[in-house]
Structure formats: structure tokens, C-alpha cells
């Protein structure tokens, strides 16, 4: 008898949630009918399932106050992240209150349902024998699918940054503006085959190995065989992985090492620190830190801070953990110092780290903010005052690469530049805060700003003088994959192509894992957290690649939340999911 009332309530709730959520994201005339239809169907189905298990959901979420509080705060943040702020400001207050409350309730119910599924099920954390050959088996579907991307976009996709690396290898004139380590990878691999395709194959093999190694590691500690294969197949067909495996960007390899380090930290928790007492474990930890430190110019602080976090938690193994920390730091200093000097390898321009201050100054100048005559005179020596109007709230290139921009003035006296910037910030807090929020919107905002943009990926080889060009092995395959990517971008940009979604899921999964595995389950979030922090300090553009590691690693936080520790069993101590032995 309850089916009909539940169905009617589900229809009403699903339609109300769809209309409200879309209303906070974009104007009605900008929303396609397809979005309304698809989200309504999904919403009705979701609320029907929610009502069916509402008592269990309430019990599981309310069991621990910090779970309830965490989901509530995450729901509020998600609501803010979804908002179209011009619409929010201009809409009547009563309409805003209604749609925001309905949307917030819908988001809270959605997160609560995910929490219920993970809290009341899963596999027991226990050591299980799994053949290492499973790594190869998990790699195969990923390699198979991603090779189709290579055949479509042969010999690989290359942006101006990619061509810069390639040009250095051809001219044998090196710099570290774009990480020298990635240039060396290209130099070594092109001795085997002088084609960008060899770099793509390397990235496919490296990415598939790290993913497969991660899944295998979770199988070793109780994850079910079916869930492992679902994860492998899901990650094989996810468009993000497919297209990024074919792009010659240092960000791809760097992000793979972020995933690798995260898996190592998770495995350390599952092994209760045993791997830190073996040379093989310390060697793996060192390799992960080296990859992060050398494959992006902001990587060293992420590697060092993560190692320090591990050192604080596993203090009994401080000697073993201190070794990779000191080794990586020393090697980085030696390589980027004396070695670069000896071989005349130019270091990265320090001005590259000034993206946020420069954007905030440009915002103040272009909006006629409060500036003293001395400040105007100083800024005029960097870029003529009238040229600061080239400011774009989401992209530093309009200023940084302006023909008249003199970055040598900044580099010559960085202290003075920062001092002037700090004074301008104090004089114009509202303008600089707005400029900062817009510049970093890629990181924290799911909904793309109406006047902003997202650069999710690159396809084809940019025009160049080196004879590199896209030559699809199959034009039909090229057309199909390009259409699929563009369709995904058009219809699901907020879901797949804005990294904030994956950041939110990582926090949610970590919150749930902390209930099932203890407070130590927050430790694996450190690489993601520190990487995001460095991006928030110096994001130059709205390029997805700066945060693609969050998308890549999110599956492992989900798998981590699928395990539970003895004494923290789901269902009040009663198993709800069998642990299958291999």
C-alpha cells in the first residue's frame, strides 16, 4: 500500500529537485529540455529508492554526529559551488530561499544515500593472497580502450606546451620552464621511436599499471573481485582517462604520480605501517615522491609536506621515512641548482608563481580601484597603465604575455612587487577577493561562471614548424571519439569536466572511510590537499589538467571507503556483504 504514496512523493520530490538545482545553475532559457528530462527521471528513481530505505539511511547517517555534520557542510559547499552568482544576486529573495532550500535538501539526501550504501556494506579489511598477475589482467582493458584513442588522434595530441618540450629535444637546448624531467622522458623514449606516439604508449602503460596496481593492492586487503573488475572497467571507459593518456603534457605523468603516492599511503594504512619497515616499501615511497617533485614545478612542497605528514603519523618509523624525505629534497636542490647551472639549463621564471597577485593588481587597475600615485608609477614600469585593461578574470596570459609586460622588473625586486601588491590588497579588499574567486573558480566551483571558460583537454597537434601533425589511423574512429568527447563536454561539463566534483567526492569518501577505518583514513587525502593548495596559490588559467589528478585518484578513495575494520562492522556488527576469497 505504501508503493503508490511513495511513488507520488518521489515524482513530486524528483521534479522539484530537478527544477530547483537547474534553476540555481543557469537561466531557464539556457537549459536544454534533455537536461530536464534526464535529471527528472534520475531524480524520481533516486527519491523512490531513498524513501524505501529512509529509516536505515537516517539511522546510518545519524549514528555519528560528525558524519551528519560533515554531510551537512559538504552539501552546503556543493550548493554554493553550483550557483550561478549573477542569477543568485538578481533573483527575488523569496524565490532564492525556496529553490536554495529545496536544492540543499536534495543534495543532502543524495550524499546521505551514498553514505548509507557505503556505511552499511563493504568488504572486511583483512590480508588476502592475490596473484601479482592480476595487475596485468586489470591493465588489459585500460590498454585496449586507450589504444583506440591513440589510433584516433595519432601520433598524439600536442598543445604549445607539448611542442615546447619537443622543440627542446630537437634543438638540444634545455630549460626548466616546463619541467626538465618530462623533456628528458621525451628525449629518452624518442631514441626508440622518433614519434610522439611513443610518449603516448609510455603514458598509457604507466597510467594503466598504476591504476591496476592500486586495484590489486585493495584486492590484497579484502576488496571483492567483482568490485575490482567494475573499477577497472569503469576507469578504462571514462573519457577523462582516455583523452588524457594521449596528450603530451607533463601534467599527465605528474598526476599519475599523485595517484601512485595516494595508493602508497592507503596501502601503508592497510598494512598498518609494515611496508615502511622494508626497503622495497621505502623505495616505492621515494619513487613516488621523486615523480611528484620533478614532473611539475610546484611538486616539491607537495612531496615534502606529504612525507612530513607520514612522518608525524608513523613516528616509530621516523628513520625509514626520513631517508626519502632528505634524499628527495637534496636531489631536487642539487639537480635544480649546481646541475642546471653546470649544463646551462635555465630555471623556471619566478614570475610564473605570481599569477594570483598579478591578476588581483590587474583587476584593481582595470576597475579604477584605489591606487596611490607611487603605486601607479611603479605598475607603469611593469606594464603601461592603459594596457592593464587587457585583464581577463580567468586567464593570466592577457597580462603575463602582453607585448609590453616587463617581468624582469618583478624578478629584479620580488620583495617590492609583493609589498606593493599587499598594500593594494589592503586598499581594495572587495575587488581583490572577487578577482581571486574568479581566477580560482576552476578549483572550487562546479558550475562554470557565465563569463568564464573551461579548457578540459586538447585534441590534434597545434600548428608548428617541426612537421608534426595529426594523422588518424582511422578517420571514422577520430570522428566518433571527437563527437563523444564534445557531447560529454556539452551535456555533462559540470559532472566530468569541472574538477570540483571529484574534490567533493574525495572528501565525502574520506569522511565515510574515517568511520569504517578510523581517523587515520584522512591521511591519504594529503597529496590531493597539498596539490590543490598550490593551485589555489598560483592557478594561471582554467585548464582542467591542473586538477585532473583529483579525477584520476577519486576511484581509490571510493574503494578505500568500501573496506571496514574489525570492530567497525556495518549493520551494527552484522555483515551485510560477504568477503569473497579469490
C-alpha positions as a printed NumPy array, in Angstrom:
array([[  0.   ,   0.   ,   0.   ],
       [  2.942,   2.33 ,   0.527],
       [  4.185,   1.982,  -3.058],
       [  1.695,   4.423,  -4.582],
       [  2.225,   7.187,  -1.97 ],
       [  5.982,   6.696,  -2.209],
       [  5.812,   6.924,  -5.997],
       [  3.743,  10.117,  -5.868],
       [  6.112,  11.672,  -3.323],
       [  9.088,  10.576,  -5.446],
       [  7.649,  12.198,  -8.569],
       [  6.996,  15.458,  -6.704],
       [ 10.402,  15.448,  -4.998],
       [ 12.263,  14.456,  -8.167],
       [ 10.64 ,  17.196, -10.256],
       [ 11.086,  19.813,  -7.533],
       [ 14.743,  18.906,  -7.05 ],
       [ 15.431,  18.953, -10.806],
       [ 13.802,  22.326, -11.34 ],
       [ 15.494,  23.852,  -8.277],
       [ 19.014,  22.528,  -8.913],
       [ 18.939,  23.606, -12.557],
       [ 17.49 ,  26.967, -11.548],
       [ 20.44 ,  27.759,  -9.279],
       [ 22.89 ,  26.734, -12.031],
       [ 21.632,  28.564, -15.108],
       [ 18.823,  30.607, -16.573],
       [ 15.811,  28.642, -17.73 ],
       [ 16.313,  29.631, -21.386],
       [ 19.896,  28.289, -21.267],
       [ 18.842,  24.828, -20.012],
       [ 18.095,  22.145, -22.583],
       [ 14.926,  20.076, -22.403],
       [ 17.127,  16.96 , -22.416],
       [ 18.684,  18.012, -19.089],
       [ 15.254,  18.461, -17.529],
       [ 14.068,  15.078, -18.783],
       [ 17.166,  13.077, -17.813],
       [ 17.55 ,  14.676, -14.376],
       [ 13.829,  14.297, -13.66 ],
       [ 13.958,  10.574, -14.416],
       [ 17.105,  10.153, -12.306],
       [ 15.597,  12.264,  -9.502],
       [ 12.339,  10.313,  -9.372],
       [ 14.19 ,   6.999,  -9.287],
       [ 16.559,   8.257,  -6.614],
       [ 13.851,   9.539,  -4.284],
       [ 11.861,   6.334,  -4.687],
       [ 14.909,   4.357,  -3.512],
       [ 15.57 ,   6.92 ,  -0.785],
       [ 12.039,   6.617,   0.602],
       [ 12.237,   2.845,   0.567],
       [ 15.333,   2.851,   2.801],
       [ 14.712,   6.113,   4.63 ],
       [ 14.781,   4.585,   8.128],
       [ 18.086,   2.816,   7.509],
       [ 19.539,   5.931,   5.871],
       [ 18.604,   8.132,   8.818],
       [ 19.983,   5.568,  11.253],
       [ 23.32 ,   5.183,   9.466],
       [ 23.888,   8.901,   8.866],
       [ 22.748,   9.99 ,  12.32 ],
       [ 24.78 ,   7.245,  14.04 ],
       [ 27.77 ,   9.563,  14.387],
       [ 27.334,  13.31 ,  14.723],
       [ 30.474,  14.098,  12.757],
       [ 29.099,  12.139,   9.789],
       [ 25.887,  14.178,   9.893],
       [ 27.797,  17.436,  10.325],
       [ 30.248,  16.53 ,   7.564],
       [ 27.498,  15.708,   5.068],
       [ 25.63 ,  18.903,   6.005],
       [ 28.7  ,  21.091,   5.468],
       [ 29.605,  19.312,   2.243],
       [ 26.027,  19.767,   0.991],
       [ 26.163,  23.491,   1.746],
       [ 29.501,  23.83 ,  -0.049],
       [ 28.148,  21.904,  -3.046],
       [ 25.152,  24.239,  -3.201],
       [ 27.466,  27.28 ,  -3.219],
       [ 29.661,  25.612,  -5.831],
       [ 26.672,  25.008,  -8.122],
       [ 25.349,  28.568,  -8.015],
       [ 25.284,  30.986, -10.904],
       [ 26.117,  34.05 ,  -8.827],
       [ 24.632,  36.751, -11.131],
       [ 21.338,  34.818, -11.036],
       [ 21.604,  34.488,  -7.267],
       [ 22.077,  38.235,  -6.835],
       [ 19.318,  39.306,  -9.239],
       [ 16.611,  36.778,  -8.317],
       [ 13.82 ,  37.837,  -5.866],
       [ 14.755,  36.854,  -2.318],
       [ 11.726,  34.621,  -1.724],
       [ 12.42 ,  32.666,  -4.924],
       [ 16.057,  32.3  ,  -3.912],
       [ 15.115,  30.957,  -0.482],
       [ 12.715,  28.38 ,  -1.93 ],
       [ 14.976,  26.954,  -4.64 ],
       [ 18.068,  27.023,  -2.425],
       [ 16.367,  25.139,   0.399],
       [ 14.941,  22.521,  -1.982],
       [ 18.332,  22.132,  -3.682],
       [ 20.165,  21.877,  -0.363],
       [ 17.727,  19.197,   0.849],
       [ 18.159,  17.239,  -2.394],
       [ 21.959,  17.378,  -2.182],
       [ 21.897,  16.324,   1.475],
       [ 19.644,  13.356,   0.63 ],
       [ 21.949,  12.345,  -2.217],
       [ 25.094,  12.413,  -0.073],
       [ 23.254,  10.63 ,   2.744],
       [ 22.214,   7.853,   0.374],
       [ 25.823,   7.353,  -0.772],
       [ 26.932,   7.305,   2.861],
       [ 24.245,   4.725,   3.683],
       [ 25.331,   2.418,   0.866],
       [ 28.978,   2.555,   1.918],
       [ 28.426,   2.502,   5.68 ],
       [ 26.09 ,  -0.482,   5.579],
       [ 28.102,  -2.603,   3.186],
       [ 31.582,  -3.379,   2.001],
       [ 34.407,  -5.85 ,   2.474],
       [ 36.303,  -6.592,   5.657],
       [ 39.838,  -5.251,   5.895],
       [ 41.911,  -8.438,   6.01 ],
       [ 45.02 ,  -9.791,   4.304],
       [ 44.206, -11.949,   1.287],
       [ 46.512, -13.787,  -1.106],
       [ 46.166, -12.439,  -4.648],
       [ 48.395, -13.315,  -7.598],
       [ 50.547, -10.452,  -8.902],
       [ 49.456, -11.47 , -12.395],
       [ 46.153,  -9.789, -11.539],
       [ 47.917,  -6.464, -12.154],
       [ 48.36 ,  -7.411, -15.81 ],
       [ 44.756,  -8.569, -16.129],
       [ 43.462,  -5.281, -14.725],
       [ 45.746,  -3.376, -17.111],
       [ 44.449,  -5.089, -20.248],
       [ 41.002,  -3.421, -20.57 ],
       [ 42.56 ,   0.003, -19.963],
       [ 45.274,  -0.527, -22.568],
       [ 42.713,  -1.905, -25.022],
       [ 40.36 ,   1.083, -24.729],
       [ 43.021,   3.802, -24.587],
       [ 44.803,   2.457, -27.667],
       [ 41.695,   3.388, -29.65 ],
       [ 42.296,   6.996, -28.568],
       [ 45.861,   6.771, -29.876],
       [ 44.681,   5.339, -33.2  ],
       [ 42.12 ,   8.145, -33.493],
       [ 44.44 ,  11.013, -32.534],
       [ 47.689,   9.536, -33.845],
       [ 50.514,  10.299, -33.118],
       [ 49.179,  12.098, -30.015],
       [ 47.653,  15.404, -29.013],
       [ 50.04 ,  18.338, -28.569],
       [ 49.456,  21.875, -27.304],
       [ 52.051,  24.706, -27.366],
       [ 53.445,  23.38 , -24.048],
       [ 53.93 ,  19.934, -25.614],
       [ 55.648,  21.445, -28.642],
       [ 57.967,  23.389, -26.339],
       [ 59.243,  20.113, -24.862],
       [ 59.614,  18.609, -28.338],
       [ 61.462,  21.67 , -29.642],
       [ 63.964,  21.448, -26.784],
       [ 64.723,  17.833, -27.682],
       [ 65.192,  18.713, -31.36 ],
       [ 67.448,  21.702, -30.637],
       [ 69.15 ,  20.121, -27.599],
       [ 68.691,  23.433, -25.792],
       [ 67.006,  22.78 , -22.462],
       [ 65.222,  24.814, -19.793],
       [ 63.003,  24.089, -16.808],
       [ 60.184,  26.483, -17.666],
       [ 58.259,  23.328, -18.436],
       [ 59.673,  20.549, -16.229],
       [ 63.033,  19.304, -17.448],
       [ 62.157,  15.782, -16.261],
       [ 59.37 ,  15.436, -18.839],
       [ 61.675,  16.728, -21.565],
       [ 64.141,  14.002, -20.591],
       [ 61.401,  11.368, -20.853],
       [ 60.74 ,  12.541, -24.402],
       [ 64.474,  12.578, -25.196],
       [ 64.997,   9.009, -23.972],
       [ 61.876,   7.471, -25.488],
       [ 62.34 ,   9.094, -28.901],
       [ 65.628,   7.207, -29.179],
       [ 63.408,   4.13 , -29.516],
       [ 60.89 ,   5.68 , -31.928],
       [ 61.083,   9.267, -33.113],
       [ 57.37 ,   9.93 , -32.817],
       [ 55.047,  11.466, -30.205],
       [ 53.223,   8.11 , -30.281],
       [ 55.967,   6.502, -28.186],
       [ 55.276,   9.024, -25.403],
       [ 51.564,   8.233, -25.581],
       [ 52.273,   4.496, -25.333],
       [ 54.504,   5.186, -22.317],
       [ 51.728,   7.196, -20.656],
       [ 49.131,   4.516, -21.388],
       [ 51.338,   1.806, -19.894],
       [ 52.286,   3.901, -16.864],
       [ 48.719,   5.004, -16.151],
       [ 47.225,   1.536, -16.596],
       [ 49.957,  -0.015, -14.409],
       [ 49.408,   2.436, -11.534],
       [ 45.617,   2.001, -11.697],
       [ 45.928,  -1.787, -11.882],
       [ 48.492,  -1.838,  -9.072],
       [ 46.066,   0.16 ,  -6.936],
       [ 43.175,  -2.195,  -7.588],
       [ 45.424,  -5.197,  -6.936],
       [ 46.525,  -3.622,  -3.637],
       [ 42.924,  -3.301,  -2.498],
       [ 42.271,  -6.919,  -3.514],
       [ 45.135,  -7.867,  -1.187],
       [ 43.236,  -6.328,   1.704],
       [ 39.746,  -7.685,   1.24 ],
       [ 38.176,  -5.87 ,  -1.715],
       [ 35.806,  -8.141,  -3.611],
       [ 36.761,  -9.458,  -7.029],
       [ 33.615,  -8.108,  -8.708],
       [ 34.083,  -4.609,  -7.329],
       [ 37.71 ,  -4.67 ,  -8.504],
       [ 36.701,  -5.541, -12.053],
       [ 33.937,  -2.938, -12.079],
       [ 36.526,  -0.334, -11.029],
       [ 38.967,  -1.459, -13.741],
       [ 36.331,  -1.38 , -16.486],
       [ 34.877,   1.932, -15.287],
       [ 38.277,   3.597, -15.313],
       [ 39.002,   2.14 , -18.763],
       [ 35.94 ,   3.716, -20.39 ],
       [ 35.999,   7.053, -18.51 ],
       [ 36.657,   9.692, -21.225],
       [ 38.95 ,  11.685, -18.925],
       [ 41.466,   8.84 , -18.778],
       [ 41.183,   8.049, -22.476],
       [ 41.873,  11.529, -23.787],
       [ 44.499,  12.482, -21.21 ],
       [ 46.52 ,   9.347, -21.927],
       [ 47.084,  10.697, -25.461],
       [ 48.076,  14.282, -24.563],
       [ 51.781,  15.067, -24.266],
       [ 51.588,  17.059, -21.041],
       [ 53.82 ,  16.8  , -18.01 ],
       [ 50.601,  17.135, -16.   ],
       [ 49.577,  13.625, -17.067],
       [ 52.695,  11.937, -15.671],
       [ 52.658,  14.212, -12.612],
       [ 49.028,  13.294, -11.904],
       [ 49.831,   9.599, -12.251],
       [ 52.444,  10.01 ,  -9.512],
       [ 49.876,  11.797,  -7.318],
       [ 47.691,   8.698,  -7.744],
       [ 50.671,   6.415,  -7.045],
       [ 51.574,   8.263,  -3.845],
       [ 47.957,   8.216,  -2.668],
       [ 47.775,   4.462,  -3.241],
       [ 51.021,   4.022,  -1.292],
       [ 49.629,   5.972,   1.671],
       [ 46.415,   3.926,   1.577],
       [ 48.397,   0.695,   1.392],
       [ 50.532,   1.834,   4.33 ],
       [ 47.349,   2.21 ,   6.392],
       [ 46.039,  -1.182,   5.288],
       [ 49.391,  -2.789,   6.123],
       [ 49.472,  -0.888,   9.419],
       [ 52.866,   0.573,   8.528],
       [ 54.617,  -2.729,   7.806],
       [ 55.743,  -1.574,   4.33 ],
       [ 57.656,   1.31 ,   5.956],
       [ 59.928,  -1.231,   7.587],
       [ 61.027,  -2.769,   4.284],
       [ 63.493,  -1.404,   1.739],
       [ 61.074,  -2.133,  -1.097],
       [ 58.376,  -0.056,   0.586],
       [ 60.727,   2.873,   1.172],
       [ 61.974,   2.586,  -2.429],
       [ 58.392,   2.813,  -3.759],
       [ 57.731,   5.799,  -1.491],
       [ 60.893,   7.509,  -2.757],
       [ 59.981,   6.953,  -6.421],
       [ 56.507,   8.415,  -5.853],
       [ 57.962,  11.499,  -4.141],
       [ 60.567,  11.973,  -6.887],
       [ 57.899,  11.815,  -9.593],
       [ 55.83 ,  14.486,  -7.891],
       [ 58.834,  16.709,  -7.126],
       [ 60.273,  16.67 , -10.652],
       [ 57.309,  16.459, -13.022],
       [ 55.767,  19.797, -12.049],
       [ 57.481,  22.914, -10.774],
       [ 55.125,  23.146,  -7.791],
       [ 55.67 ,  19.468,  -6.917],
       [ 58.426,  19.667,  -4.293],
       [ 56.324,  21.196,  -1.471],
       [ 53.607,  18.587,  -2.106],
       [ 56.142,  15.743,  -1.85 ],
       [ 57.821,  17.209,   1.243],
       [ 54.609,  18.042,   3.117],
       [ 53.116,  14.605,   2.411],
       [ 56.309,  12.943,   3.657],
       [ 56.196,  15.094,   6.806],
       [ 52.554,  14.081,   7.341],
       [ 53.551,  10.42 ,   7.086],
       [ 56.442,  11.065,   9.464],
       [ 54.141,  12.564,  12.088],
       [ 51.636,   9.699,  11.915],
       [ 54.177,   6.858,  11.75 ],
       [ 56.701,   8.261,  14.215],
       [ 58.031,   4.812,  15.098],
       [ 59.333,   4.518,  11.537],
       [ 60.865,   8.013,  11.52 ],
       [ 64.31 ,   6.795,  10.48 ],
       [ 62.941,   4.978,   7.435],
       [ 60.68 ,   7.895,   6.449],
       [ 63.389,  10.492,   6.972],
       [ 65.55 ,   8.818,   4.318],
       [ 63.285,   9.504,   1.29 ],
       [ 62.406,  12.965,   2.634],
       [ 66.051,  14.022,   2.858],
       [ 67.041,  12.204,  -0.346],
       [ 64.301,  13.785,  -2.49 ],
       [ 64.867,  17.276,  -1.076],
       [ 68.638,  17.061,  -1.501],
       [ 68.413,  15.627,  -5.006],
       [ 65.996,  18.355,  -6.068],
       [ 68.265,  21.095,  -4.713],
       [ 71.351,  19.596,  -6.38 ],
       [ 69.685,  18.999,  -9.751],
       [ 67.909,  22.37 ,  -9.997],
       [ 70.97 ,  24.178,  -8.613],
       [ 74.514,  23.056,  -9.474],
       [ 73.492,  20.599, -12.225],
       [ 71.25 ,  23.09 , -14.039],
       [ 73.987,  25.723, -13.729],
       [ 76.703,  23.382, -14.999],
       [ 74.69 ,  22.43 , -18.078],
       [ 73.233,  25.914, -18.628],
       [ 69.648,  24.77 , -18.084],
       [ 67.556,  27.832, -17.414],
       [ 65.305,  27.563, -14.36 ],
       [ 61.622,  28.438, -14.41 ],
       [ 60.779,  32.129, -14.367],
       [ 59.952,  33.093, -10.732],
       [ 57.248,  35.38 , -12.105],
       [ 55.244,  32.287, -13.044],
       [ 54.306,  31.922,  -9.373],
       [ 52.907,  35.454,  -9.29 ],
       [ 49.727,  34.699, -11.279],
       [ 47.29 ,  35.467,  -8.453],
       [ 48.915,  38.752,  -7.291],
       [ 49.237,  39.93 , -10.892],
       [ 45.591,  39.158, -11.593],
       [ 44.472,  40.994,  -8.47 ],
       [ 46.539,  44.053,  -9.358],
       [ 45.154,  43.987, -12.909],
       [ 41.608,  43.778, -11.548],
       [ 42.153,  46.841,  -9.353],
       [ 43.752,  48.888, -12.15 ],
       [ 41.158,  47.927, -14.782],
       [ 38.281,  48.682, -12.386],
       [ 39.723,  52.043, -11.297],
       [ 40.296,  50.896,  -7.74 ],
       [ 42.087,  52.875,  -5.065],
       [ 45.739,  53.361,  -6.037],
       [ 48.331,  55.927,  -4.971],
       [ 50.434,  57.899,  -7.439],
       [ 53.516,  55.971,  -6.324],
       [ 51.774,  52.641,  -6.951],
       [ 50.594,  53.745, -10.393],
       [ 54.079,  54.898, -11.306],
       [ 55.579,  51.557, -10.223],
       [ 52.97 ,  49.495, -12.065],
       [ 53.561,  51.619, -15.165],
       [ 57.187,  50.424, -15.212],
       [ 55.918,  46.832, -15.443],
       [ 53.122,  47.447, -17.945],
       [ 51.773,  50.786, -19.215],
       [ 48.724,  51.641, -17.107],
       [ 46.35 ,  51.668, -20.071],
       [ 47.464,  48.123, -21.018],
       [ 46.361,  46.664, -17.675],
       [ 42.838,  46.839, -19.125],
       [ 43.722,  43.661, -21.045],
       [ 42.839,  41.884, -17.795],
       [ 40.768,  38.707, -18.111],
       [ 39.394,  37.48 , -14.741],
       [ 40.089,  33.826, -15.574],
       [ 43.339,  33.913, -17.554],
       [ 46.711,  35.486, -16.722],
       [ 48.06 ,  35.222, -20.288],
       [ 46.456,  38.527, -21.37 ],
       [ 48.728,  40.309, -18.875],
       [ 51.646,  37.902, -18.411],
       [ 52.317,  37.526, -22.14 ],
       [ 51.408,  41.065, -23.145],
       [ 53.975,  42.528, -25.567],
       [ 54.684,  45.384, -23.177],
       [ 54.837,  43.36 , -19.96 ],
       [ 58.284,  43.616, -18.326],
       [ 58.551,  40.662, -15.975],
       [ 62.225,  41.435, -15.419],
       [ 61.146,  44.379, -13.25 ],
       [ 59.268,  41.957, -10.976],
       [ 62.05 ,  39.354, -10.887],
       [ 64.701,  42.003, -10.142],
       [ 62.95 ,  43.009,  -6.917],
       [ 60.3  ,  40.46 ,  -5.971],
       [ 60.072,  41.89 ,  -2.462],
       [ 58.989,  45.291,  -3.727],
       [ 56.399,  43.765,  -6.036],
       [ 54.869,  41.748,  -3.206],
       [ 54.93 ,  44.786,  -0.924],
       [ 53.054,  46.902,  -3.486],
       [ 50.603,  44.06 ,  -4.065],
       [ 49.956,  43.7  ,  -0.325],
       [ 49.231,  47.422,   0.015],
       [ 46.853,  47.282,  -2.961],
       [ 45.054,  44.322,  -1.373],
       [ 44.525,  46.308,   1.854],
       [ 43.194,  49.271,  -0.105],
       [ 40.807,  47.252,  -2.325],
       [ 39.659,  44.126,  -0.418],
       [ 36.366,  43.664,  -2.283],
       [ 37.943,  43.836,  -5.75 ],
       [ 40.85 ,  41.519,  -4.947],
       [ 38.611,  38.927,  -3.256],
       [ 36.307,  38.868,  -6.283],
       [ 39.322,  38.6  ,  -8.602],
       [ 40.718,  35.703,  -6.552],
       [ 37.427,  33.798,  -6.521],
       [ 37.091,  34.156, -10.276],
       [ 40.689,  33.177, -11.008],
       [ 40.43 ,  30.059,  -8.819],
       [ 36.86 ,  29.145,  -9.82 ],
       [ 38.132,  26.023, -11.617],
       [ 39.191,  24.605,  -8.243],
       [ 36.173,  25.353,  -6.054],
       [ 33.216,  25.894,  -8.399],
       [ 31.292,  23.089, -10.104],
       [ 29.204,  25.438, -12.207],
       [ 31.296,  27.258, -14.801],
       [ 30.899,  31.046, -14.374],
       [ 28.719,  32.603, -17.03 ],
       [ 31.579,  34.862, -18.166],
       [ 34.25 ,  32.19 , -17.66 ],
       [ 35.522,  29.162, -19.525],
       [ 36.961,  25.692, -19.006],
       [ 39.722,  24.201, -21.105],
       [ 39.138,  20.489, -20.437],
       [ 41.622,  18.899, -22.869],
       [ 43.331,  19.411, -26.2  ],
       [ 42.965,  17.408, -29.388],
       [ 45.125,  17.428, -32.521],
       [ 48.651,  18.787, -32.854],
       [ 48.904,  22.565, -32.75 ],
       [ 50.415,  24.209, -35.86 ],
       [ 54.206,  24.051, -35.721],
       [ 57.363,  24.32 , -37.812],
       [ 58.611,  20.83 , -36.92 ],
       [ 56.383,  18.862, -39.29 ],
       [ 54.24 ,  17.332, -36.537],
       [ 50.583,  16.879, -37.414],
       [ 47.584,  14.727, -36.58 ],
       [ 47.258,  11.69 , -38.849],
       [ 44.388,   9.484, -37.645],
       [ 44.802,   5.792, -38.373],
       [ 41.023,   5.781, -38.829],
       [ 39.137,   8.984, -39.653],
       [ 35.881,   7.301, -38.63 ],
       [ 37.322,   6.477, -35.22 ],
       [ 38.564,  10.068, -34.912],
       [ 35.109,  11.455, -35.724],
       [ 33.359,   9.114, -33.279],
       [ 35.676,   9.865, -30.349],
       [ 35.747,  13.6  , -31.021],
       [ 31.951,  13.65 , -31.165],
       [ 31.742,  11.626, -27.961],
       [ 34.131,  13.952, -26.131],
       [ 32.369,  17.101, -27.294],
       [ 28.956,  15.639, -26.447],
       [ 30.219,  14.705, -22.982],
       [ 31.623,  18.189, -22.574],
       [ 28.397,  19.871, -23.684],
       [ 25.924,  17.779, -21.68 ],
       [ 27.961,  16.762, -18.62 ],
       [ 30.554,  19.507, -18.198],
       [ 29.655,  20.058, -14.546],
       [ 29.799,  16.331, -13.81 ],
       [ 33.018,  15.281, -15.564],
       [ 34.898,  18.353, -16.745],
       [ 34.949,  20.562, -13.639],
       [ 37.355,  19.047, -11.064],
       [ 35.441,  20.404,  -8.058],
       [ 33.017,  17.471,  -8.387],
       [ 35.804,  14.97 ,  -7.775],
       [ 37.22 ,  17.042,  -4.914],
       [ 33.838,  16.909,  -3.176],
       [ 33.561,  13.149,  -3.709],
       [ 37.071,  12.624,  -2.315],
       [ 36.092,  14.463,   0.879],
       [ 32.835,  12.501,   1.139],
       [ 34.56 ,   9.131,   0.656],
       [ 37.276,  10.093,   3.159],
       [ 34.6  ,  11.043,   5.705],
       [ 32.936,   7.655,   5.301],
       [ 36.268,   5.808,   5.374],
       [ 37.121,   7.535,   8.659],
       [ 34.009,   5.943,  10.192],
       [ 34.916,   2.463,   8.927],
       [ 38.701,   2.517,   9.282],
       [ 39.35 ,   5.174,  11.912],
       [ 40.656,   8.759,  11.841],
       [ 43.828,   7.633,  10.047],
       [ 41.698,   7.263,   6.893],
       [ 42.136,  11.037,   6.377],
       [ 45.881,  10.607,   5.774],
       [ 45.641,   9.642,   2.047],
       [ 43.99 ,  12.974,   1.246],
       [ 47.289,  14.82 ,   1.855],
       [ 48.691,  14.672,  -1.736],
       [ 45.364,  15.874,  -3.154],
       [ 45.028,  18.526,  -0.451],
       [ 48.526,  19.953,  -0.91 ],
       [ 48.276,  19.843,  -4.697],
       [ 45.01 ,  21.783,  -4.551],
       [ 46.567,  24.272,  -2.117],
       [ 49.447,  25.035,  -4.501],
       [ 46.988,  25.502,  -7.37 ],
       [ 44.918,  27.895,  -5.259],
       [ 48.07 ,  29.955,  -4.747],
       [ 49.167,  30.164,  -8.379],
       [ 46.5  ,  28.999, -10.863],
       [ 47.285,  30.714, -14.206],
       [ 44.326,  29.515, -16.296],
       [ 41.135,  27.454, -16.247],
       [ 42.843,  24.323, -17.558],
       [ 41.435,  21.026, -16.294],
       [ 44.887,  19.446, -16.336],
       [ 45.938,  21.355, -13.215],
       [ 43.434,  19.321, -11.196],
       [ 42.975,  16.201, -13.315],
       [ 44.748,  14.199, -10.596],
       [ 41.609,  14.613,  -8.443],
       [ 39.545,  12.865, -11.097],
       [ 42.162,  10.156, -11.584],
       [ 42.525,   9.323,  -7.892],
       [ 38.856,   9.564,  -6.838],
       [ 38.125,   5.892,  -7.614],
       [ 40.651,   4.801,  -4.984],
       [ 39.018,   6.897,  -2.287],
       [ 35.775,   5.11 ,  -3.166],
       [ 37.465,   1.706,  -2.939],
       [ 39.055,   2.772,   0.349],
       [ 35.595,   3.602,   1.711],
       [ 34.384,   0.134,   0.661],
       [ 36.566,  -1.516,   3.32 ],
       [ 35.806,  -1.669,   7.026],
       [ 37.883,  -2.508,  10.07 ],
       [ 37.096,  -5.195,  12.621],
       [ 35.024,  -3.621,  15.367],
       [ 33.513,  -1.092,  12.942],
       [ 31.353,  -3.551,  11.032],
       [ 28.335,  -2.303,   9.062],
       [ 24.814,  -3.043,  10.22 ],
       [ 25.618,  -2.76 ,  13.953],
       [ 28.193,  -5.513,  13.814],
       [ 26.377,  -7.759,  11.341],
       [ 27.888,  -8.33 ,   7.934],
       [ 25.837,  -7.101,   5.005],
       [ 28.307,  -8.064,   2.309],
       [ 30.38 , -11.202,   2.115],
       [ 34.089, -11.002,   1.592],
       [ 34.837, -13.178,  -1.369],
       [ 38.098, -15.038,  -1.393],
       [ 39.94 , -15.12 ,  -4.693]])
